[in-house]
């Protein structure tokens, strides 16, 4: 039997077909794709294949097809140019840019003045100068956001939410970086803290800790009590609450009420839902005084019969604190009004309560009478809603003093 001779064929990179190689390169991150440019002439050519860079432009810089067309550049050039400008923020840019884009898109038809109050992004040298001024490094995610928008003009209402009661008003502006640097704190209790927001009515701010000190973690955002672990968490969670409708917009203002989907009760054709908010600026630990505001929404189904129209006569509250102490409150109307509810109509109002404990809950009912049958009265349940103060953290400096 004749021996079969086999000829070994050496497989080289140059002999591989193009399509499988492009497929493999499509799975690489931008760093590896750039490194491939230095391996061989062929890989350099393949790594520059423009469609490979489309995914990275969209993933890291959120560049759309429309923007590419407007700039009249290839995807690779767009990636490199953007990286040259904001490359140090590549781990933060997409999340923060998306939050800004979502917020502006949502607010433009609802609160156009807020969007117009936003300032153009700061330059790298501006942020470097602030670091030199305060003697501390700014968090990269903070810098990234300020490259997109350098805060806003001091206007009312502010971008970071409002709160309005009969004798108290709060509206927070997002400070530009120069104003924030002017408010940088070195004093005891707020050491190494940079203000993020400012309320011209109360003079209060939310802060970011640019260094760990006095029991605070580095990069932590706080407002008398810790709010978020990082600037990104703080900003994106706020934006998500706004664009999801979690924070209602009332008279061109964002109100920072938190709605629990379970805080809803329906009696017949009437639905009552509740949103709540804790106000640290009106609260204290010593003496214990915890201030909460709540917003009630009363709505009659649009499918209800016209004769179901009714008027609210009185309210009953059962208020329970964390110790189990109970207080009962009855009175005519709500906030001095006796609203009429008819099919498809909504009535909303805001009120407040205080606890001597860090948490508590309220529940109760409204008494109504029918407009067409005034002798017929009925009760509408108010769902139980809980209110809890976030954990206060007293600074080490204050404990020592």
C-alpha atoms as a printed R data frame, in Angstrom:
    type eleno elety resid chain resno       x      y      z
1   ATOM     1    CA   UNK     A     1   0.000  0.000  0.000
2   ATOM     2    CA   UNK     A     2   1.438  3.296 -1.041
3   ATOM     3    CA   UNK     A     3   2.237  5.620  1.801
4   ATOM     4    CA   UNK     A     4   0.201  8.748  1.859
5   ATOM     5    CA   UNK     A     5   2.225 11.878  2.131
6   ATOM     6    CA   UNK     A     6   0.729 14.829  3.898
7   ATOM     7    CA   UNK     A     7   1.917 18.299  3.341
8   ATOM     8    CA   UNK     A     8   1.758 20.554  6.368
9   ATOM     9    CA   UNK     A     9   0.362 23.961  5.683
10  ATOM    10    CA   UNK     A    10   1.421 26.799  8.001
11  ATOM    11    CA   UNK     A    11  -1.418 29.105  8.994
12  ATOM    12    CA   UNK     A    12  -0.431 32.735  9.403
13  ATOM    13    CA   UNK     A    13  -2.317 35.858 10.361
14  ATOM    14    CA   UNK     A    14  -1.820 37.166  6.860
15  ATOM    15    CA   UNK     A    15  -3.546 34.138  5.360
16  ATOM    16    CA   UNK     A    16  -6.676 34.295  7.519
17  ATOM    17    CA   UNK     A    17  -9.757 35.698  5.811
18  ATOM    18    CA   UNK     A    18 -10.906 39.179  6.778
19  ATOM    19    CA   UNK     A    19 -14.459 38.516  7.962
20  ATOM    20    CA   UNK     A    20 -13.593 36.087 10.821
21  ATOM    21    CA   UNK     A    21 -10.884 38.450 12.036
22  ATOM    22    CA   UNK     A    22 -13.282 41.415 12.055
23  ATOM    23    CA   UNK     A    23 -15.768 39.304 13.987
24  ATOM    24    CA   UNK     A    24 -13.130 38.521 16.620
25  ATOM    25    CA   UNK     A    25 -12.085 42.171 16.835
26  ATOM    26    CA   UNK     A    26 -15.700 43.198 17.372
27  ATOM    27    CA   UNK     A    27 -15.602 41.546 20.808
28  ATOM    28    CA   UNK     A    28 -12.589 43.556 21.986
29  ATOM    29    CA   UNK     A    29 -12.731 46.575 24.251
30  ATOM    30    CA   UNK     A    30 -11.361 49.857 22.940
31  ATOM    31    CA   UNK     A    31  -8.076 49.391 24.836
32  ATOM    32    CA   UNK     A    32  -7.381 46.019 23.194
33  ATOM    33    CA   UNK     A    33  -8.501 47.345 19.832
34  ATOM    34    CA   UNK     A    34  -5.930 50.142 20.072
35  ATOM    35    CA   UNK     A    35  -3.222 47.688 21.156
36  ATOM    36    CA   UNK     A    36  -3.924 45.568 18.063
37  ATOM    37    CA   UNK     A    37  -2.784 48.482 15.947
38  ATOM    38    CA   UNK     A    38   0.792 47.841 17.176
39  ATOM    39    CA   UNK     A    39   0.872 44.081 16.509
40  ATOM    40    CA   UNK     A    40   1.140 44.010 12.728
41  ATOM    41    CA   UNK     A    41   0.333 46.031  9.675
42  ATOM    42    CA   UNK     A    42  -2.699 43.878  8.861
43  ATOM    43    CA   UNK     A    43  -4.154 44.039 12.363
44  ATOM    44    CA   UNK     A    44  -3.572 47.769 12.337
45  ATOM    45    CA   UNK     A    45  -5.614 48.046  9.156
46  ATOM    46    CA   UNK     A    46  -8.362 45.780 10.478
47  ATOM    47    CA   UNK     A    47  -8.503 47.535 13.856
48  ATOM    48    CA   UNK     A    48  -9.162 50.791 12.049
49  ATOM    49    CA   UNK     A    49 -12.242 49.313 10.350
50  ATOM    50    CA   UNK     A    50 -14.711 52.087 11.138
51  ATOM    51    CA   UNK     A    51 -17.800 50.016 12.092
52  ATOM    52    CA   UNK     A    52 -15.762 48.482 14.955
53  ATOM    53    CA   UNK     A    53 -15.633 51.894 16.628
54  ATOM    54    CA   UNK     A    54 -19.348 52.565 16.327
55  ATOM    55    CA   UNK     A    55 -20.137 50.369 19.345
56  ATOM    56    CA   UNK     A    56 -17.508 52.074 21.493
57  ATOM    57    CA   UNK     A    57 -18.712 55.555 20.535
58  ATOM    58    CA   UNK     A    58 -22.247 54.622 21.566
59  ATOM    59    CA   UNK     A    59 -21.225 52.726 24.704
60  ATOM    60    CA   UNK     A    60 -18.799 55.235 26.200
61  ATOM    61    CA   UNK     A    61 -19.773 58.599 24.686
62  ATOM    62    CA   UNK     A    62 -23.442 58.098 23.733
63  ATOM    63    CA   UNK     A    63 -22.757 59.507 20.256
64  ATOM    64    CA   UNK     A    64 -25.774 59.056 17.987
65  ATOM    65    CA   UNK     A    65 -25.900 58.508 14.238
66  ATOM    66    CA   UNK     A    66 -27.291 62.017 13.886
67  ATOM    67    CA   UNK     A    67 -24.341 63.544 15.769
68  ATOM    68    CA   UNK     A    68 -21.911 61.584 13.597
69  ATOM    69    CA   UNK     A    69 -23.577 62.931 10.467
70  ATOM    70    CA   UNK     A    70 -23.487 66.498 11.799
71  ATOM    71    CA   UNK     A    71 -19.781 66.291 12.644
72  ATOM    72    CA   UNK     A    72 -18.965 64.549  9.361
73  ATOM    73    CA   UNK     A    73 -16.364 62.295 10.979
74  ATOM    74    CA   UNK     A    74 -15.741 58.575 10.996
75  ATOM    75    CA   UNK     A    75 -16.485 56.607 14.178
76  ATOM    76    CA   UNK     A    76 -12.832 56.089 15.055
77  ATOM    77    CA   UNK     A    77 -12.043 59.787 14.765
78  ATOM    78    CA   UNK     A    78 -15.060 60.623 16.907
79  ATOM    79    CA   UNK     A    79 -13.924 58.176 19.566
80  ATOM    80    CA   UNK     A    80 -10.365 59.490 19.616
81  ATOM    81    CA   UNK     A    81 -11.411 63.164 19.644
82  ATOM    82    CA   UNK     A    82 -13.855 62.611 22.500
83  ATOM    83    CA   UNK     A    83 -11.302 60.554 24.405
84  ATOM    84    CA   UNK     A    84  -8.766 63.345 24.016
85  ATOM    85    CA   UNK     A    85 -11.265 65.725 25.623
86  ATOM    86    CA   UNK     A    86 -12.905 63.688 28.415
87  ATOM    87    CA   UNK     A    87 -11.042 60.376 28.352
88  ATOM    88    CA   UNK     A    88 -10.160 60.502 32.053
89  ATOM    89    CA   UNK     A    89 -13.893 60.185 32.788
90  ATOM    90    CA   UNK     A    90 -14.563 57.196 30.553
91  ATOM    91    CA   UNK     A    91 -15.784 55.086 33.491
92  ATOM    92    CA   UNK     A    92 -18.355 57.738 34.466
93  ATOM    93    CA   UNK     A    93 -19.235 59.648 31.320
94  ATOM    94    CA   UNK     A    94 -21.987 57.448 29.856
95  ATOM    95    CA   UNK     A    95 -24.004 57.190 33.100
96  ATOM    96    CA   UNK     A    96 -23.757 60.907 33.868
97  ATOM    97    CA   UNK     A    97 -24.327 62.062 30.271
98  ATOM    98    CA   UNK     A    98 -27.424 59.836 30.018
99  ATOM    99    CA   UNK     A    99 -28.755 61.264 33.273
100 ATOM   100    CA   UNK     A   100 -28.287 64.827 31.999
101 ATOM   101    CA   UNK     A   101 -29.879 64.000 28.631
102 ATOM   102    CA   UNK     A   102 -32.854 62.265 30.263
103 ATOM   103    CA   UNK     A   103 -33.365 65.116 32.729
104 ATOM   104    CA   UNK     A   104 -33.287 67.845 30.073
105 ATOM   105    CA   UNK     A   105 -35.584 65.923 27.737
106 ATOM   106    CA   UNK     A   106 -38.102 65.451 30.550
107 ATOM   107    CA   UNK     A   107 -37.937 69.025 31.853
108 ATOM   108    CA   UNK     A   108 -37.923 70.967 28.566
109 ATOM   109    CA   UNK     A   109 -41.719 70.779 28.022
110 ATOM   110    CA   UNK     A   110 -42.508 70.952 31.762
111 ATOM   111    CA   UNK     A   111 -39.982 73.333 33.341
112 ATOM   112    CA   UNK     A   112 -38.269 75.162 30.460
113 ATOM   113    CA   UNK     A   113 -36.833 77.867 32.746
114 ATOM   114    CA   UNK     A   114 -34.848 75.241 34.645
115 ATOM   115    CA   UNK     A   115 -33.251 73.946 31.453
116 ATOM   116    CA   UNK     A   116 -32.443 77.481 30.300
117 ATOM   117    CA   UNK     A   117 -30.723 78.161 33.639
118 ATOM   118    CA   UNK     A   118 -28.102 75.440 33.038
119 ATOM   119    CA   UNK     A   119 -24.599 76.680 32.325
120 ATOM   120    CA   UNK     A   120 -22.192 75.417 29.690
121 ATOM   121    CA   UNK     A   121 -19.672 72.810 30.785
122 ATOM   122    CA   UNK     A   122 -16.532 73.867 32.649
123 ATOM   123    CA   UNK     A   123 -13.074 73.450 31.112
124 ATOM   124    CA   UNK     A   124 -10.433 71.113 32.476
125 ATOM   125    CA   UNK     A   125  -8.281 74.077 33.479
126 ATOM   126    CA   UNK     A   126 -11.224 75.575 35.431
127 ATOM   127    CA   UNK     A   127 -11.579 72.369 37.450
128 ATOM   128    CA   UNK     A   128  -7.821 72.148 37.953
129 ATOM   129    CA   UNK     A   129  -7.826 75.715 39.269
130 ATOM   130    CA   UNK     A   130 -10.558 74.863 41.788
131 ATOM   131    CA   UNK     A   131  -8.528 71.887 43.020
132 ATOM   132    CA   UNK     A   132  -5.543 74.187 43.519
133 ATOM   133    CA   UNK     A   133  -7.749 76.707 45.329
134 ATOM   134    CA   UNK     A   134  -9.233 74.233 47.828
135 ATOM   135    CA   UNK     A   135  -6.132 72.039 48.112
136 ATOM   136    CA   UNK     A   136  -8.060 68.813 47.433
137 ATOM   137    CA   UNK     A   137  -8.774 66.605 44.447
138 ATOM   138    CA   UNK     A   138 -12.320 66.659 43.113
139 ATOM   139    CA   UNK     A   139 -13.995 63.274 42.526
140 ATOM   140    CA   UNK     A   140 -13.774 62.242 38.869
141 ATOM   141    CA   UNK     A   141 -17.537 61.706 38.551
142 ATOM   142    CA   UNK     A   142 -18.125 65.218 39.948
143 ATOM   143    CA   UNK     A   143 -15.656 66.657 37.431
144 ATOM   144    CA   UNK     A   144 -17.287 64.668 34.648
145 ATOM   145    CA   UNK     A   145 -20.719 66.125 35.389
146 ATOM   146    CA   UNK     A   146 -19.307 69.651 35.504
147 ATOM   147    CA   UNK     A   147 -17.654 69.148 32.121
148 ATOM   148    CA   UNK     A   148 -21.186 68.629 30.777
149 ATOM   149    CA   UNK     A   149 -22.934 71.388 32.757
150 ATOM   150    CA   UNK     A   150 -21.231 73.763 35.163
151 ATOM   151    CA   UNK     A   151 -24.213 73.944 37.512
152 ATOM   152    CA   UNK     A   152 -26.927 76.524 36.955
153 ATOM   153    CA   UNK     A   153 -27.690 80.184 37.470
154 ATOM   154    CA   UNK     A   154 -29.137 81.020 40.880
155 ATOM   155    CA   UNK     A   155 -32.834 80.966 40.032
156 ATOM   156    CA   UNK     A   156 -36.103 79.922 41.612
157 ATOM   157    CA   UNK     A   157 -37.208 77.205 41.309
158 ATOM   158    CA   UNK     A   158 -33.925 75.318 41.516
159 ATOM   159    CA   UNK     A   159 -33.002 72.209 39.589
160 ATOM   160    CA   UNK     A   160 -32.489 70.037 42.686
161 ATOM   161    CA   UNK     A   161 -36.033 70.216 43.959
162 ATOM   162    CA   UNK     A   162 -38.362 72.311 46.058
163 ATOM   163    CA   UNK     A   163 -40.511 71.975 49.144
164 ATOM   164    CA   UNK     A   164 -43.325 74.368 50.016
165 ATOM   165    CA   UNK     A   165 -45.320 74.575 53.226
166 ATOM   166    CA   UNK     A   166 -47.394 77.425 54.623
167 ATOM   167    CA   UNK     A   167 -44.446 78.849 56.580
168 ATOM   168    CA   UNK     A   168 -41.450 77.199 54.949
169 ATOM   169    CA   UNK     A   169 -40.016 77.157 51.428
170 ATOM   170    CA   UNK     A   170 -36.955 75.391 50.061
171 ATOM   171    CA   UNK     A   171 -35.630 75.442 46.495
172 ATOM   172    CA   UNK     A   172 -32.154 74.101 45.731
173 ATOM   173    CA   UNK     A   173 -29.927 75.291 42.901
174 ATOM   174    CA   UNK     A   174 -27.026 73.224 41.568
175 ATOM   175    CA   UNK     A   175 -23.977 75.401 42.233
176 ATOM   176    CA   UNK     A   176 -21.380 76.145 39.570
177 ATOM   177    CA   UNK     A   177 -17.879 75.009 40.474
178 ATOM   178    CA   UNK     A   178 -16.494 78.482 41.270
179 ATOM   179    CA   UNK     A   179 -19.339 79.297 43.659
180 ATOM   180    CA   UNK     A   180 -18.973 75.856 45.232
181 ATOM   181    CA   UNK     A   181 -15.238 76.462 45.745
182 ATOM   182    CA   UNK     A   182 -16.054 79.723 47.513
183 ATOM   183    CA   UNK     A   183 -18.163 77.747 49.978
184 ATOM   184    CA   UNK     A   184 -15.570 75.007 50.567
185 ATOM   185    CA   UNK     A   185 -15.494 74.223 54.265
186 ATOM   186    CA   UNK     A   186 -12.509 73.744 56.538
187 ATOM   187    CA   UNK     A   187 -14.323 74.508 59.773
188 ATOM   188    CA   UNK     A   188 -15.030 71.948 62.447
189 ATOM   189    CA   UNK     A   189 -17.998 69.739 61.640
190 ATOM   190    CA   UNK     A   190 -17.759 70.270 57.860
191 ATOM   191    CA   UNK     A   191 -14.047 69.772 57.236
192 ATOM   192    CA   UNK     A   192 -13.189 69.071 53.548
193 ATOM   193    CA   UNK     A   193 -16.816 69.495 52.463
194 ATOM   194    CA   UNK     A   194 -17.780 71.118 49.163
195 ATOM   195    CA   UNK     A   195 -21.344 72.440 48.701
196 ATOM   196    CA   UNK     A   196 -23.258 70.925 45.790
197 ATOM   197    CA   UNK     A   197 -26.499 72.852 46.146
198 ATOM   198    CA   UNK     A   198 -27.702 76.065 47.756
199 ATOM   199    CA   UNK     A   199 -31.121 77.304 48.830
200 ATOM   200    CA   UNK     A   200 -31.370 81.096 48.805
201 ATOM   201    CA   UNK     A   201 -34.345 80.951 51.207
202 ATOM   202    CA   UNK     A   202 -32.840 78.791 53.964
203 ATOM   203    CA   UNK     A   203 -29.108 79.193 53.269
204 ATOM   204    CA   UNK     A   204 -28.737 75.400 53.465
205 ATOM   205    CA   UNK     A   205 -26.708 73.169 51.151
206 ATOM   206    CA   UNK     A   206 -26.103 69.563 50.298
207 ATOM   207    CA   UNK     A   207 -22.389 68.715 50.511
208 ATOM   208    CA   UNK     A   208 -19.900 66.249 49.079
209 ATOM   209    CA   UNK     A   209 -16.968 65.126 51.236
210 ATOM   210    CA   UNK     A   210 -13.882 65.410 49.032
211 ATOM   211    CA   UNK     A   211 -11.761 63.788 51.747
212 ATOM   212    CA   UNK     A   212 -12.578 61.332 54.521
213 ATOM   213    CA   UNK     A   213 -12.847 63.294 57.780
214 ATOM   214    CA   UNK     A   214 -14.884 63.519 60.966
215 ATOM   215    CA   UNK     A   215 -16.568 60.162 60.393
216 ATOM   216    CA   UNK     A   216 -17.580 60.884 56.797
217 ATOM   217    CA   UNK     A   217 -16.485 58.693 53.902
218 ATOM   218    CA   UNK     A   218 -14.647 60.203 50.947
219 ATOM   219    CA   UNK     A   219 -16.996 61.215 48.084
220 ATOM   220    CA   UNK     A   220 -20.085 60.824 50.300
221 ATOM   221    CA   UNK     A   221 -22.961 63.211 49.615
222 ATOM   222    CA   UNK     A   222 -24.921 64.342 52.656
223 ATOM   223    CA   UNK     A   223 -27.564 66.780 53.807
224 ATOM   224    CA   UNK     A   224 -27.353 66.671 57.601
225 ATOM   225    CA   UNK     A   225 -27.704 62.890 57.134
226 ATOM   226    CA   UNK     A   226 -25.926 60.747 54.484
227 ATOM   227    CA   UNK     A   227 -27.715 60.744 51.123
228 ATOM   228    CA   UNK     A   228 -25.480 58.777 48.707
229 ATOM   229    CA   UNK     A   229 -22.088 57.089 48.648
230 ATOM   230    CA   UNK     A   230 -20.925 58.902 45.490
231 ATOM   231    CA   UNK     A   231 -21.813 61.869 43.303
232 ATOM   232    CA   UNK     A   232 -22.950 59.487 40.535
233 ATOM   233    CA   UNK     A   233 -25.329 57.659 42.875
234 ATOM   234    CA   UNK     A   234 -26.689 60.957 44.173
235 ATOM   235    CA   UNK     A   235 -27.260 62.551 40.778
236 ATOM   236    CA   UNK     A   236 -28.551 59.537 38.846
237 ATOM   237    CA   UNK     A   237 -30.961 58.478 41.605
238 ATOM   238    CA   UNK     A   238 -32.375 62.009 41.717
239 ATOM   239    CA   UNK     A   239 -32.803 62.081 37.930
240 ATOM   240    CA   UNK     A   240 -34.478 58.651 37.952
241 ATOM   241    CA   UNK     A   241 -36.984 59.888 40.534
242 ATOM   242    CA   UNK     A   242 -37.757 62.947 38.418
243 ATOM   243    CA   UNK     A   243 -38.118 61.319 34.989
244 ATOM   244    CA   UNK     A   244 -40.108 58.352 36.341
245 ATOM   245    CA   UNK     A   245 -42.665 60.735 37.846
246 ATOM   246    CA   UNK     A   246 -41.669 59.713 41.367
247 ATOM   247    CA   UNK     A   247 -41.013 63.364 42.216
248 ATOM   248    CA   UNK     A   248 -44.095 65.303 41.057
249 ATOM   249    CA   UNK     A   249 -43.836 68.539 39.102
250 ATOM   250    CA   UNK     A   250 -46.241 71.129 40.472
251 ATOM   251    CA   UNK     A   251 -46.377 74.689 39.117
252 ATOM   252    CA   UNK     A   252 -43.046 74.296 37.278
253 ATOM   253    CA   UNK     A   253 -41.290 72.975 40.387
254 ATOM   254    CA   UNK     A   254 -39.891 69.552 41.251
255 ATOM   255    CA   UNK     A   255 -41.174 68.428 44.646
256 ATOM   256    CA   UNK     A   256 -39.129 65.772 46.384
257 ATOM   257    CA   UNK     A   257 -41.941 63.606 47.689
258 ATOM   258    CA   UNK     A   258 -41.431 59.852 47.760
259 ATOM   259    CA   UNK     A   259 -44.412 57.724 46.784
260 ATOM   260    CA   UNK     A   260 -44.767 54.150 47.991
261 ATOM   261    CA   UNK     A   261 -46.899 52.240 45.419
262 ATOM   262    CA   UNK     A   262 -48.514 50.369 48.304
263 ATOM   263    CA   UNK     A   263 -49.758 53.598 49.905
264 ATOM   264    CA   UNK     A   264 -52.996 53.538 47.919
265 ATOM   265    CA   UNK     A   265 -56.526 52.781 49.095
266 ATOM   266    CA   UNK     A   266 -59.726 52.672 47.031
267 ATOM   267    CA   UNK     A   267 -63.198 53.052 48.498
268 ATOM   268    CA   UNK     A   268 -65.898 52.703 45.878
269 ATOM   269    CA   UNK     A   269 -65.021 55.149 43.101
270 ATOM   270    CA   UNK     A   270 -62.540 57.187 45.139
271 ATOM   271    CA   UNK     A   271 -58.814 56.438 45.375
272 ATOM   272    CA   UNK     A   272 -56.515 58.023 47.959
273 ATOM   273    CA   UNK     A   273 -52.710 57.865 47.578
274 ATOM   274    CA   UNK     A   274 -49.947 59.358 49.704
275 ATOM   275    CA   UNK     A   275 -46.380 60.626 49.137
276 ATOM   276    CA   UNK     A   276 -44.063 61.688 51.952
277 ATOM   277    CA   UNK     A   277 -40.855 63.612 52.553
278 ATOM   278    CA   UNK     A   278 -38.535 64.118 55.517
279 ATOM   279    CA   UNK     A   279 -37.320 67.675 56.150
280 ATOM   280    CA   UNK     A   280 -33.965 67.582 57.967
281 ATOM   281    CA   UNK     A   281 -33.697 71.367 58.077
282 ATOM   282    CA   UNK     A   282 -36.759 71.491 60.380
283 ATOM   283    CA   UNK     A   283 -35.694 68.479 62.465
284 ATOM   284    CA   UNK     A   284 -33.326 67.946 65.368
285 ATOM   285    CA   UNK     A   285 -31.817 65.087 67.347
286 ATOM   286    CA   UNK     A   286 -31.578 66.985 70.641
287 ATOM   287    CA   UNK     A   287 -34.327 67.599 71.498
288 ATOM   288    CA   UNK     A   288 -35.854 64.804 69.369
289 ATOM   289    CA   UNK     A   289 -38.060 66.492 66.794
290 ATOM   290    CA   UNK     A   290 -38.522 64.871 63.372
291 ATOM   291    CA   UNK     A   291 -40.464 66.803 60.784
292 ATOM   292    CA   UNK     A   292 -42.303 65.160 57.884
293 ATOM   293    CA   UNK     A   293 -44.538 66.482 55.151
294 ATOM   294    CA   UNK     A   294 -47.022 64.439 53.169
295 ATOM   295    CA   UNK     A   295 -49.003 65.019 50.004
296 ATOM   296    CA   UNK     A   296 -52.460 63.472 49.590
297 ATOM   297    CA   UNK     A   297 -54.067 62.790 46.215
298 ATOM   298    CA   UNK     A   298 -57.844 62.142 46.141
299 ATOM   299    CA   UNK     A   299 -59.232 61.037 42.783
300 ATOM   300    CA   UNK     A   300 -62.640 59.870 41.601
301 ATOM   301    CA   UNK     A   301 -62.748 57.394 38.731
302 ATOM   302    CA   UNK     A   302 -63.721 58.917 35.386
303 ATOM   303    CA   UNK     A   303 -66.122 56.006 34.948
304 ATOM   304    CA   UNK     A   304 -68.110 56.904 38.067
305 ATOM   305    CA   UNK     A   305 -71.737 57.984 37.617
306 ATOM   306    CA   UNK     A   306 -72.397 61.761 37.774
307 ATOM   307    CA   UNK     A   307 -74.609 61.308 40.837
308 ATOM   308    CA   UNK     A   308 -71.548 60.001 42.727
309 ATOM   309    CA   UNK     A   309 -70.178 63.554 42.962
310 ATOM   310    CA   UNK     A   310 -69.492 64.340 46.611
311 ATOM   311    CA   UNK     A   311 -67.951 66.818 49.025
312 ATOM   312    CA   UNK     A   312 -65.430 66.199 51.788
313 ATOM   313    CA   UNK     A   313 -66.763 67.151 55.227
314 ATOM   314    CA   UNK     A   314 -64.160 66.038 57.755
315 ATOM   315    CA   UNK     A   315 -61.014 64.025 58.403
316 ATOM   316    CA   UNK     A   316 -59.912 61.537 61.047
317 ATOM   317    CA   UNK     A   317 -56.275 60.644 61.721
318 ATOM   318    CA   UNK     A   318 -54.721 57.965 63.884
319 ATOM   319    CA   UNK     A   319 -51.034 58.844 64.366
320 ATOM   320    CA   UNK     A   320 -48.639 56.302 65.898
321 ATOM   321    CA   UNK     A   321 -44.974 56.875 66.753
322 ATOM   322    CA   UNK     A   322 -42.189 54.283 67.039
323 ATOM   323    CA   UNK     A   323 -42.937 53.764 70.758
324 ATOM   324    CA   UNK     A   324 -46.531 52.832 70.001
325 ATOM   325    CA   UNK     A   325 -47.952 56.060 71.396
326 ATOM   326    CA   UNK     A   326 -51.182 56.939 69.579
327 ATOM   327    CA   UNK     A   327 -52.706 60.348 68.906
328 ATOM   328    CA   UNK     A   328 -56.129 60.783 67.328
329 ATOM   329    CA   UNK     A   329 -57.049 63.925 65.408
330 ATOM   330    CA   UNK     A   330 -60.436 64.922 64.007
331 ATOM   331    CA   UNK     A   331 -61.451 68.115 62.288
332 ATOM   332    CA   UNK     A   332 -63.528 69.733 59.550
333 ATOM   333    CA   UNK     A   333 -62.281 69.643 55.968
334 ATOM   334    CA   UNK     A   334 -58.622 69.511 54.983
335 ATOM   335    CA   UNK     A   335 -56.220 72.499 55.173
336 ATOM   336    CA   UNK     A   336 -59.240 74.789 55.560
337 ATOM   337    CA   UNK     A   337 -60.998 73.511 52.432
338 ATOM   338    CA   UNK     A   338 -64.014 71.296 51.689
339 ATOM   339    CA   UNK     A   339 -63.190 69.982 48.206
340 ATOM   340    CA   UNK     A   340 -65.819 68.658 45.803
341 ATOM   341    CA   UNK     A   341 -64.888 65.457 43.986
342 ATOM   342    CA   UNK     A   342 -66.651 64.464 40.752
343 ATOM   343    CA   UNK     A   343 -65.948 61.812 38.077
344 ATOM   344    CA   UNK     A   344 -62.429 62.215 36.654
345 ATOM   345    CA   UNK     A   345 -61.519 65.023 39.048
346 ATOM   346    CA   UNK     A   346 -58.433 65.088 41.294
347 ATOM   347    CA   UNK     A   347 -57.833 67.040 44.491
348 ATOM   348    CA   UNK     A   348 -54.380 67.273 46.080
349 ATOM   349    CA   UNK     A   349 -53.126 68.944 49.209
350 ATOM   350    CA   UNK     A   350 -50.042 69.080 51.404
351 ATOM   351    CA   UNK     A   351 -49.768 68.934 55.170
352 ATOM   352    CA   UNK     A   352 -47.204 67.985 57.794
353 ATOM   353    CA   UNK     A   353 -46.611 66.226 61.092
354 ATOM   354    CA   UNK     A   354 -43.844 65.791 63.648
355 ATOM   355    CA   UNK     A   355 -42.696 62.841 65.746
356 ATOM   356    CA   UNK     A   356 -40.570 62.669 68.878
357 ATOM   357    CA   UNK     A   357 -39.274 59.356 67.494
358 ATOM   358    CA   UNK     A   358 -37.341 58.786 64.270
359 ATOM   359    CA   UNK     A   359 -40.291 57.064 62.613
360 ATOM   360    CA   UNK     A   360 -44.033 56.635 62.780
361 ATOM   361    CA   UNK     A   361 -47.095 56.109 60.660
362 ATOM   362    CA   UNK     A   362 -50.500 57.627 59.972
363 ATOM   363    CA   UNK     A   363 -53.814 56.247 58.767
364 ATOM   364    CA   UNK     A   364 -57.431 57.326 58.886
365 ATOM   365    CA   UNK     A   365 -60.431 58.258 56.784
366 ATOM   366    CA   UNK     A   366 -62.343 61.145 55.224
367 ATOM   367    CA   UNK     A   367 -66.066 61.633 55.628
368 ATOM   368    CA   UNK     A   368 -67.980 62.704 52.500
369 ATOM   369    CA   UNK     A   369 -71.591 63.444 51.613
370 ATOM   370    CA   UNK     A   370 -73.163 63.054 48.164
371 ATOM   371    CA   UNK     A   371 -74.054 66.326 46.458
372 ATOM   372    CA   UNK     A   372 -77.348 64.954 45.144
373 ATOM   373    CA   UNK     A   373 -78.220 63.055 48.339
374 ATOM   374    CA   UNK     A   374 -76.916 65.290 51.101
375 ATOM   375    CA   UNK     A   375 -78.239 63.108 53.883
376 ATOM   376    CA   UNK     A   376 -76.102 60.206 52.697
377 ATOM   377    CA   UNK     A   377 -72.600 60.237 54.166
378 ATOM   378    CA   UNK     A   378 -69.771 57.719 53.809
379 ATOM   379    CA   UNK     A   379 -66.142 57.231 54.819
380 ATOM   380    CA   UNK     A   380 -63.179 56.919 52.455
381 ATOM   381    CA   UNK     A   381 -60.096 55.109 53.776
382 ATOM   382    CA   UNK     A   382 -56.715 56.791 53.936
383 ATOM   383    CA   UNK     A   383 -54.002 54.112 53.544
384 ATOM   384    CA   UNK     A   384 -51.443 53.626 56.286
385 ATOM   385    CA   UNK     A   385 -48.237 55.399 55.343
386 ATOM   386    CA   UNK     A   386 -44.939 55.147 57.149
387 ATOM   387    CA   UNK     A   387 -42.427 57.946 57.654
388 ATOM   388    CA   UNK     A   388 -38.843 57.316 58.730
389 ATOM   389    CA   UNK     A   389 -35.912 59.634 59.261
390 ATOM   390    CA   UNK     A   390 -32.656 58.586 57.520
391 ATOM   391    CA   UNK     A   391 -29.859 57.748 59.930
392 ATOM   392    CA   UNK     A   392 -28.287 60.881 61.336
393 ATOM   393    CA   UNK     A   393 -24.533 60.801 61.630
394 ATOM   394    CA   UNK     A   394 -23.124 63.231 64.166
395 ATOM   395    CA   UNK     A   395 -19.613 64.213 63.107
396 ATOM   396    CA   UNK     A   396 -16.686 63.035 65.250
397 ATOM   397    CA   UNK     A   397 -15.636 66.675 65.623
398 ATOM   398    CA   UNK     A   398 -18.937 67.524 67.289
399 ATOM   399    CA   UNK     A   399 -18.760 64.474 69.547
400 ATOM   400    CA   UNK     A   400 -15.271 65.494 70.709
401 ATOM   401    CA   UNK     A   401 -16.339 69.065 71.326
